[in-house]
Amino acid sequence: MSAAIIDGKALASQIKADLQERIAHLKSKGIVPALTVILVGDDPASAVYVNSKHNTFVQLGLKSEVIRMPADTSQETLLNKIRELNQDKNLHGILVQLPLPKHIDTNTVIDTIDPNKDVDGFHVSNAGALMTGNPRFIPCTPYGVMKMLESQHITIRGAEAVVVGASNIVGKPMALLLQKEGATVTICNSKTKDLAAHTRRADILVVATGRPEMVTGDMIKPGAVVIDVGINRGADGKLKGDVEFASASQVAGAITPVPGGVGPMTIVMLLVNTIESAERLL
Ligand SMILES: Nc1nc(=O)c2c([nH]1)NC[C@@H]1CN(c3ccc(C(=O)N[C@@H](CCC(=O)O)C(=O)O)cc3)C=[N+]21
């Protein structure tokens, strides 16, 4: 058996095209959706992602600004910059690129962002709003995964869903979204005993561990939908997922590739969240 490929790049393009109308409407009311990204330090991977976000926003006629700060920036300097951006009436989204240098406390930084501008959906109050069923901003990666499942008409209600990885930015919100749509959700982590026994039960398997190719075909239920959130760059410069594509695609019913899967969806959902933020001013 050979799995259907869920093309995140194509779906992202389609969603971008569908956003044009909403952007035009905002502009007709004098509002140009605007995002500011803060990048602290000079991690090369972060620089690539930040440029990619910036280019996408500019292509669609939105405002995008990138503030680059040196790696030795003090936490207080960063917090003061965020407080300044919080006050900017023409700014709808603020994103602090992660990971941050070790001397900076990530939660303190995230929780300084105005929750109404937290288009990542990482602020504790936005995490709480999602958990209690009334989300303000849905974190971009899990939001994009839900759009991918929707595009394939995959039945979530009653499905066995297994999420491997329990991070605040992907695993936990992913589990909540699947649960909200009626899946029975298991969240696995690095301490899980007999991971394969869990993954083999999954009708929908989402892998977000940051461990290259850790899920192999023998761990997958025949016909399952496999969503690979991993973006691991090898020494050869090639991107690898958290799922071993060659073996997994022999067993799965549908699978996302890396690159061209979840990554492009993450960026387009950032657009969606920024536009939604701007629309709340209408
Ligand atoms: N505050 C914050 N918000 C984030 O959303 C955030 C972050 N920090 N830190 C880093 C991760 C990672 N991330 C990606 C987004 C797009 C691709 C993407 O478009 N990937 C392309 C390939 C790009 C390449 O070649 O490297 C693809 O999968 O096809 C990847 C990774 C967002 N992140």
Short mmCIF file of N, CA, C and O in Angstrom, two decimals, residues 1 3 158-162 196-205 215-226 247-254:
data_model
loop_
_atom_site.label_atom_id
_atom_site.label_comp_id
_atom_site.label_asym_id
_atom_site.label_seq_id
_atom_site.Cartn_x
_atom_site.Cartn_y
_atom_site.Cartn_z
N MET A 1 0.85 -1.21 0.00
CA MET A 1 0.00 0.00 0.00
C MET A 1 0.87 1.25 0.00
O MET A 1 1.95 1.25 0.57
N ALA A 3 0.72 5.47 0.66
CA ALA A 3 -0.12 6.51 1.25
C ALA A 3 -0.36 7.69 0.30
O ALA A 3 0.49 8.01 -0.52
N GLY A 158 -14.73 10.39 17.14
CA GLY A 158 -14.64 8.96 17.43
C GLY A 158 -13.32 8.31 17.07
O GLY A 158 -13.10 7.13 17.38
N ALA A 159 -12.44 9.05 16.41
CA ALA A 159 -11.14 8.47 16.02
C ALA A 159 -10.22 8.31 17.22
O ALA A 159 -10.32 9.07 18.19
N GLU A 160 -9.32 7.34 17.14
CA GLU A 160 -8.23 7.22 18.12
C GLU A 160 -7.10 8.12 17.62
O GLU A 160 -6.55 7.87 16.54
N ALA A 161 -6.79 9.16 18.37
CA ALA A 161 -5.70 10.05 17.98
C ALA A 161 -4.56 9.90 18.98
O ALA A 161 -4.80 9.85 20.19
N VAL A 162 -3.35 9.81 18.48
CA VAL A 162 -2.18 9.74 19.36
C VAL A 162 -1.24 10.87 18.97
O VAL A 162 -0.89 11.04 17.80
N ALA A 196 5.39 2.18 20.70
CA ALA A 196 4.79 1.57 19.51
C ALA A 196 3.41 0.98 19.80
O ALA A 196 2.53 0.99 18.93
N ALA A 197 3.21 0.50 21.03
CA ALA A 197 1.89 -0.06 21.38
C ALA A 197 0.83 1.04 21.30
O ALA A 197 -0.33 0.78 20.95
N HIS A 198 1.21 2.27 21.63
CA HIS A 198 0.28 3.40 21.52
C HIS A 198 0.10 3.82 20.07
O HIS A 198 -1.02 3.98 19.58
N THR A 199 1.22 4.05 19.38
CA THR A 199 1.13 4.59 18.02
C THR A 199 0.39 3.63 17.09
O THR A 199 -0.33 4.08 16.20
N ARG A 200 0.51 2.33 17.33
CA ARG A 200 -0.15 1.34 16.47
C ARG A 200 -1.66 1.34 16.61
O ARG A 200 -2.36 0.75 15.79
N ARG A 201 -2.15 1.97 17.65
CA ARG A 201 -3.61 2.07 17.84
C ARG A 201 -4.19 3.32 17.18
O ARG A 201 -5.40 3.51 17.15
N ALA A 202 -3.32 4.18 16.68
CA ALA A 202 -3.78 5.49 16.23
C ALA A 202 -4.40 5.45 14.83
O ALA A 202 -3.79 4.95 13.89
N ASP A 203 -5.61 6.03 14.72
CA ASP A 203 -6.18 6.32 13.40
C ASP A 203 -5.57 7.62 12.88
O ASP A 203 -5.41 7.80 11.67
N ILE A 204 -5.28 8.53 13.81
CA ILE A 204 -4.62 9.80 13.49
C ILE A 204 -3.38 9.88 14.39
O ILE A 204 -3.50 9.86 15.61
N LEU A 205 -2.21 9.95 13.77
CA LEU A 205 -0.96 9.97 14.53
C LEU A 205 -0.23 11.27 14.22
O LEU A 205 0.09 11.55 13.06
N VAL A 215 9.69 7.65 14.33
CA VAL A 215 8.52 6.78 14.08
C VAL A 215 8.71 6.09 12.73
O VAL A 215 8.90 6.75 11.71
N THR A 216 8.66 4.77 12.77
CA THR A 216 8.90 3.97 11.56
C THR A 216 7.61 3.23 11.17
O THR A 216 6.66 3.16 11.96
N GLY A 217 7.61 2.71 9.96
CA GLY A 217 6.42 2.07 9.41
C GLY A 217 5.81 1.00 10.31
O GLY A 217 4.58 0.89 10.41
N ASP A 218 6.64 0.24 10.99
CA ASP A 218 6.14 -0.85 11.85
C ASP A 218 5.39 -0.33 13.07
O ASP A 218 4.76 -1.10 13.79
N MET A 219 5.46 0.99 13.32
CA MET A 219 4.77 1.57 14.48
C MET A 219 3.41 2.17 14.08
O MET A 219 2.76 2.82 14.90
N ILE A 220 3.04 1.98 12.82
CA ILE A 220 1.86 2.66 12.29
C ILE A 220 0.77 1.65 11.94
O ILE A 220 1.05 0.58 11.38
N LYS A 221 -0.47 2.01 12.28
CA LYS A 221 -1.62 1.17 11.93
C LYS A 221 -1.89 1.28 10.43
O LYS A 221 -1.94 2.40 9.91
N PRO A 222 -2.08 0.19 9.72
CA PRO A 222 -2.35 0.29 8.28
C PRO A 222 -3.54 1.22 8.00
O PRO A 222 -4.58 1.13 8.64
N GLY A 223 -3.33 2.15 7.09
CA GLY A 223 -4.39 3.09 6.71
C GLY A 223 -4.47 4.34 7.56
O GLY A 223 -5.27 5.24 7.28
N ALA A 224 -3.64 4.45 8.60
CA ALA A 224 -3.71 5.62 9.50
C ALA A 224 -3.29 6.91 8.77
O ALA A 224 -2.57 6.87 7.77
N VAL A 225 -3.74 8.03 9.35
CA VAL A 225 -3.30 9.35 8.87
C VAL A 225 -2.10 9.76 9.72
O VAL A 225 -2.20 9.78 10.96
N VAL A 226 -0.98 10.06 9.09
CA VAL A 226 0.25 10.36 9.82
C VAL A 226 0.67 11.81 9.54
O VAL A 226 0.88 12.19 8.38
N SER A 247 9.41 4.12 5.05
CA SER A 247 8.68 2.98 5.60
C SER A 247 7.25 3.37 5.97
O SER A 247 6.31 2.59 5.75
N ALA A 248 7.06 4.57 6.50
CA ALA A 248 5.73 4.99 6.96
C ALA A 248 4.74 5.09 5.79
O ALA A 248 3.57 4.72 5.92
N SER A 249 5.21 5.58 4.65
CA SER A 249 4.31 5.78 3.52
C SER A 249 3.87 4.45 2.89
O SER A 249 2.93 4.43 2.10
N GLN A 250 4.53 3.35 3.26
CA GLN A 250 4.08 2.02 2.80
C GLN A 250 2.88 1.53 3.59
O GLN A 250 2.16 0.64 3.14
N VAL A 251 2.70 2.09 4.80
CA VAL A 251 1.69 1.57 5.72
C VAL A 251 0.52 2.54 5.90
O VAL A 251 -0.64 2.13 5.96
N ALA A 252 0.84 3.83 5.96
CA ALA A 252 -0.18 4.84 6.25
C ALA A 252 -1.18 4.95 5.09
O ALA A 252 -0.88 4.59 3.95
N GLY A 253 -2.36 5.49 5.42
CA GLY A 253 -3.34 5.81 4.38
C GLY A 253 -3.06 7.17 3.78
O GLY A 253 -3.27 7.40 2.60
N ALA A 254 -2.58 8.08 4.63
CA ALA A 254 -2.23 9.44 4.20
C ALA A 254 -1.10 9.93 5.09
O ALA A 254 -1.03 9.58 6.27
#
